[in-house]
mmCIF file with all atom_site columns, C-alpha atoms in Angstrom:
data_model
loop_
_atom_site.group_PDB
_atom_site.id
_atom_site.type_symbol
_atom_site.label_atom_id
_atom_site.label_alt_id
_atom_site.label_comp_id
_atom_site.label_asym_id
_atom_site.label_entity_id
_atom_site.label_seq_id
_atom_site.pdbx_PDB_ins_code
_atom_site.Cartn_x
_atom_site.Cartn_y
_atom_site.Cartn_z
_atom_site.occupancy
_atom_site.B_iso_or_equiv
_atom_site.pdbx_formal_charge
_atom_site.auth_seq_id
_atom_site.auth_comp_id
_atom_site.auth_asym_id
_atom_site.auth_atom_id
_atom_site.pdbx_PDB_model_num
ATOM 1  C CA . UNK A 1 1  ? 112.184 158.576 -61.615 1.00 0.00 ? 250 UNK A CA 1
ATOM 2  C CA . UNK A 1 2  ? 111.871 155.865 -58.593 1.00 0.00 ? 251 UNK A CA 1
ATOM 3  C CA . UNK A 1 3  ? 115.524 156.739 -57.230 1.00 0.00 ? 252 UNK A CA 1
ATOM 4  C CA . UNK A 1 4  ? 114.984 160.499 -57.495 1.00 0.00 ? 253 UNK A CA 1
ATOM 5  C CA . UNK A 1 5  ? 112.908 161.036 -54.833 1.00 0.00 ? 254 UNK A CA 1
ATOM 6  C CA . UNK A 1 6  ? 115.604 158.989 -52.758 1.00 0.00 ? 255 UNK A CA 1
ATOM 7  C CA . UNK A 1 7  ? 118.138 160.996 -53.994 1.00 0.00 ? 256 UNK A CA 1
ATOM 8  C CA . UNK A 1 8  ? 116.684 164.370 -53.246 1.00 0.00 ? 257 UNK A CA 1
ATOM 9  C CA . UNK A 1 9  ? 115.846 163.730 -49.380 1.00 0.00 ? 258 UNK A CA 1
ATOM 10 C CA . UNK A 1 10 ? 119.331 162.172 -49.096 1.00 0.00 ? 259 UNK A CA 1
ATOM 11 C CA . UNK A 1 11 ? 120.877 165.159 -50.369 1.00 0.00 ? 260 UNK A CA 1
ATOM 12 C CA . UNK A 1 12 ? 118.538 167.806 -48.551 1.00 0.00 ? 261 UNK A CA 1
ATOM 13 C CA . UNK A 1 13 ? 118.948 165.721 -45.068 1.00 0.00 ? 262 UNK A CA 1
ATOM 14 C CA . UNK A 1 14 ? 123.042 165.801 -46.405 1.00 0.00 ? 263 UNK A CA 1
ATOM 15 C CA . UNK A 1 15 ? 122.820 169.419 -46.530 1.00 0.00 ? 264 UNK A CA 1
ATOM 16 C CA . UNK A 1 16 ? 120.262 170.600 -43.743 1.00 0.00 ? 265 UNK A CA 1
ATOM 17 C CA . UNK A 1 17 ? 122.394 168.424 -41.494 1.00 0.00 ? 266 UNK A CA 1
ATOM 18 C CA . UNK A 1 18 ? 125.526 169.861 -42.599 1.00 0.00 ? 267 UNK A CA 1
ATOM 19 C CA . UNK A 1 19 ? 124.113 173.745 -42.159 1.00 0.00 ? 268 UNK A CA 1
ATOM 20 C CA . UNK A 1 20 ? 123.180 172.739 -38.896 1.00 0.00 ? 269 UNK A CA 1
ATOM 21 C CA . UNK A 1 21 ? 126.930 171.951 -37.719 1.00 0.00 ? 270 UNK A CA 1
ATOM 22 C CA . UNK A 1 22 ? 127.968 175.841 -38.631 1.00 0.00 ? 271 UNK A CA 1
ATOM 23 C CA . UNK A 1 23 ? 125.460 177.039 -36.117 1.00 0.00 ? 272 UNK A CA 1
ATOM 24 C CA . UNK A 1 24 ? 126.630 177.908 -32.516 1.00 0.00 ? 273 UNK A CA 1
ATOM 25 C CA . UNK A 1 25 ? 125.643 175.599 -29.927 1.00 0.00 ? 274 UNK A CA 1
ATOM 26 C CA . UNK A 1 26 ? 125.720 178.475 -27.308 1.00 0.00 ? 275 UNK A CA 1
ATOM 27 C CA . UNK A 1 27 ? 123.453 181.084 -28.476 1.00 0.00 ? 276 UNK A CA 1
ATOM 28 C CA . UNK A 1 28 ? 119.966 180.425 -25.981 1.00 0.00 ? 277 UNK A CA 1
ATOM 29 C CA . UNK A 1 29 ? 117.846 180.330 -29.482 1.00 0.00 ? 278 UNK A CA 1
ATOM 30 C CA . UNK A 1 30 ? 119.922 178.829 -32.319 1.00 0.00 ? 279 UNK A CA 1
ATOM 31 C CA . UNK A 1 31 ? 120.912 176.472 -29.779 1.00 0.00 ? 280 UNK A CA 1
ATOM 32 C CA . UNK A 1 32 ? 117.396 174.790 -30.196 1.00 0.00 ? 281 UNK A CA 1
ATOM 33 C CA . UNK A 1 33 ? 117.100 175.303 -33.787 1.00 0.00 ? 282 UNK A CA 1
ATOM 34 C CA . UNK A 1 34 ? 120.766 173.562 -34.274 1.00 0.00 ? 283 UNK A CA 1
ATOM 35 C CA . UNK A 1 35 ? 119.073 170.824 -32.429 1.00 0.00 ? 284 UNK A CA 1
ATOM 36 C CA . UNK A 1 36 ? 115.796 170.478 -34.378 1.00 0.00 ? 285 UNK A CA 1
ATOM 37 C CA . UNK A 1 37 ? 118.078 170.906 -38.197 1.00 0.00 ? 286 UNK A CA 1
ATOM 38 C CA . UNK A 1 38 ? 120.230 168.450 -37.058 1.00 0.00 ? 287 UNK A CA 1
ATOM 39 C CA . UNK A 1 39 ? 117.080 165.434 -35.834 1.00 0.00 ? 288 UNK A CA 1
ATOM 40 C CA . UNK A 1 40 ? 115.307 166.823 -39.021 1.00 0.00 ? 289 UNK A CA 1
ATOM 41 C CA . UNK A 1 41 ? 118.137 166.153 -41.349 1.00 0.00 ? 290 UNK A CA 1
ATOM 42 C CA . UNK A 1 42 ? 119.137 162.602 -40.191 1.00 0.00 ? 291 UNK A CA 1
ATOM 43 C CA . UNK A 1 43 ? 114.857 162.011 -40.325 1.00 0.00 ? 292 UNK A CA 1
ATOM 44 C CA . UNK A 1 44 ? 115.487 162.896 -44.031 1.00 0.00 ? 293 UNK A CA 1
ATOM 45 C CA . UNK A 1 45 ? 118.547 160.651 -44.803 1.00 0.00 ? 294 UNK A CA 1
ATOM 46 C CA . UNK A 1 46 ? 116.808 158.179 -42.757 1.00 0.00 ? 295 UNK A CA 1
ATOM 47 C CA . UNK A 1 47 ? 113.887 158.763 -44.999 1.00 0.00 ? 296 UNK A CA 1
ATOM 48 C CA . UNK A 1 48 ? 115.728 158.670 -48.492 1.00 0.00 ? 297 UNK A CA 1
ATOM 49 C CA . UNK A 1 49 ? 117.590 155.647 -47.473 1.00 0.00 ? 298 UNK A CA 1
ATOM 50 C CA . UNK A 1 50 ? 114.423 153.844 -46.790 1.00 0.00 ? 299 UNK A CA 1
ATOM 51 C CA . UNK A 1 51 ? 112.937 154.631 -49.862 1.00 0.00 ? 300 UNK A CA 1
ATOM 52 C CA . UNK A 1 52 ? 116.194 153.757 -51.953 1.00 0.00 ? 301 UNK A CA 1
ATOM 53 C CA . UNK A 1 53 ? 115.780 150.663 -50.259 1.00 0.00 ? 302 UNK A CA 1
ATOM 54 C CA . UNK A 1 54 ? 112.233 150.154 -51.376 1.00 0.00 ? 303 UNK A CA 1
ATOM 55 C CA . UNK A 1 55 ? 113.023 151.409 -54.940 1.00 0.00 ? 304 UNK A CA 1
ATOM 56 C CA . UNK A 1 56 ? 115.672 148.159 -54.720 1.00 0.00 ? 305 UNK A CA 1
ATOM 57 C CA . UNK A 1 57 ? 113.028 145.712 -53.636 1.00 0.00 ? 306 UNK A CA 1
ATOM 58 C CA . UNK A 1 58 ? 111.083 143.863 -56.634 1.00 0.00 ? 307 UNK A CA 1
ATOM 59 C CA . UNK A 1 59 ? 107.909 145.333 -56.404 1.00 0.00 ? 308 UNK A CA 1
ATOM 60 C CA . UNK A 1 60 ? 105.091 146.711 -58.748 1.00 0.00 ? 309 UNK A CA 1
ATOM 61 C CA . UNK A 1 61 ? 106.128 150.444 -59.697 1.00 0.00 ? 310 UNK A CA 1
ATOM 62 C CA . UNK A 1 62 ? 102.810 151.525 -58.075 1.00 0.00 ? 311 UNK A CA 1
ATOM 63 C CA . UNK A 1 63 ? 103.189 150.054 -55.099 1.00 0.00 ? 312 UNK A CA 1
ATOM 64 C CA . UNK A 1 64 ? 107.024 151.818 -55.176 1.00 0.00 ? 313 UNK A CA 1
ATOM 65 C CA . UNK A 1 65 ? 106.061 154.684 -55.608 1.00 0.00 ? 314 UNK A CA 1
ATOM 66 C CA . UNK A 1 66 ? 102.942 154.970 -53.311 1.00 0.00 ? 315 UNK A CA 1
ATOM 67 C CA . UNK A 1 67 ? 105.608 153.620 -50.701 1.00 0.00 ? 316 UNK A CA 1
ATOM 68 C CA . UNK A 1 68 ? 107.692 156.409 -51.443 1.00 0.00 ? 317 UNK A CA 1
ATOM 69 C CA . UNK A 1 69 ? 104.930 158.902 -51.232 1.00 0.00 ? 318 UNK A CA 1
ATOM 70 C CA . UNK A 1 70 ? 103.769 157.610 -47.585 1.00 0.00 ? 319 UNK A CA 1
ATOM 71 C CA . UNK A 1 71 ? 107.383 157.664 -45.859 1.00 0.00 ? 320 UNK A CA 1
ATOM 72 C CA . UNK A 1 72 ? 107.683 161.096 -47.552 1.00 0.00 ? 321 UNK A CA 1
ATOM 73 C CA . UNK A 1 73 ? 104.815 162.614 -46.247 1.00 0.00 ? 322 UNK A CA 1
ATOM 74 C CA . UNK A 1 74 ? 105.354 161.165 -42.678 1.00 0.00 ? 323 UNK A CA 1
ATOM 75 C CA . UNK A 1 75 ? 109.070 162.453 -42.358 1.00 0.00 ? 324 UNK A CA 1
ATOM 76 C CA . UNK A 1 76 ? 107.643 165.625 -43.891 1.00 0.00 ? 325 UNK A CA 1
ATOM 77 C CA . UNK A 1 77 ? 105.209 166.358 -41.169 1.00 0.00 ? 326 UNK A CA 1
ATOM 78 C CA . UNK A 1 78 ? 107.792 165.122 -38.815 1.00 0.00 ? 327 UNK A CA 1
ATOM 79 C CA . UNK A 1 79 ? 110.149 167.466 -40.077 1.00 0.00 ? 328 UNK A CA 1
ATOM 80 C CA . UNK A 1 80 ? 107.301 170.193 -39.963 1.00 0.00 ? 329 UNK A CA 1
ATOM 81 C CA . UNK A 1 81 ? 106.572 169.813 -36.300 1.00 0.00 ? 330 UNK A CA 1
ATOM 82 C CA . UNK A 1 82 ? 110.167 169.869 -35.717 1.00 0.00 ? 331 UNK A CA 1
ATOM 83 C CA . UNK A 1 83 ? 111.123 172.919 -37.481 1.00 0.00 ? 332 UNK A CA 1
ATOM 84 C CA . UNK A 1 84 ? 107.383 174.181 -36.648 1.00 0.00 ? 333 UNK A CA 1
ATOM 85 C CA . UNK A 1 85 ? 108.796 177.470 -34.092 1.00 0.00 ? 334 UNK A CA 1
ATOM 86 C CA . UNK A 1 86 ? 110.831 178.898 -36.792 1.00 0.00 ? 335 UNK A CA 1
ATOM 87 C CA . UNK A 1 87 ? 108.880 178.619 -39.629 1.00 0.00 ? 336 UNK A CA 1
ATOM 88 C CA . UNK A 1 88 ? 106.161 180.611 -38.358 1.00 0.00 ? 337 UNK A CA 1
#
């Protein structure tokens, strides 16, 4: 349970990232969306790697996993106001 949530933003950084490199650099508006996936996916390894890192530390499980739960929600909105133009 501690190393899953880990595990999912290092995957879904993994992958956003990696979507991000099939996108063309040229066209005027993909261009800045290739730009935001790519910042937004490295946040989100970042992220994962961080709490993995904190899940390795000898600490309480609470205090883990409220850890977790506050770099989550910060890369979150971070990703959010990255990504914020396309998603609306």
């Amino acid at each position: 349970q501690v190393l899953g949530v880990p595990a999912i933003f290092l995957v879904a950084g993994i992958l956003m990232a990696l979507r991000a490199l099939n996108m063309p650099e040229d066209d005027p508006l993909l261009g800045e969306q290739y730009h935001a996936q790519r910042i937004a996916g490295s946040s989100m390894v970042v992220a994962g790697a961080l709490m993995a890192v904190l899940s390795a530390l000898v600490f309480p499980d609470s205090m883990r996993q409220m850890g977790q739960a506050a770099i989550a929600a910060i890369d979150m909105l971070f990703v959010f106001l990255l990504l914020r133009p396309w998603l609306m």
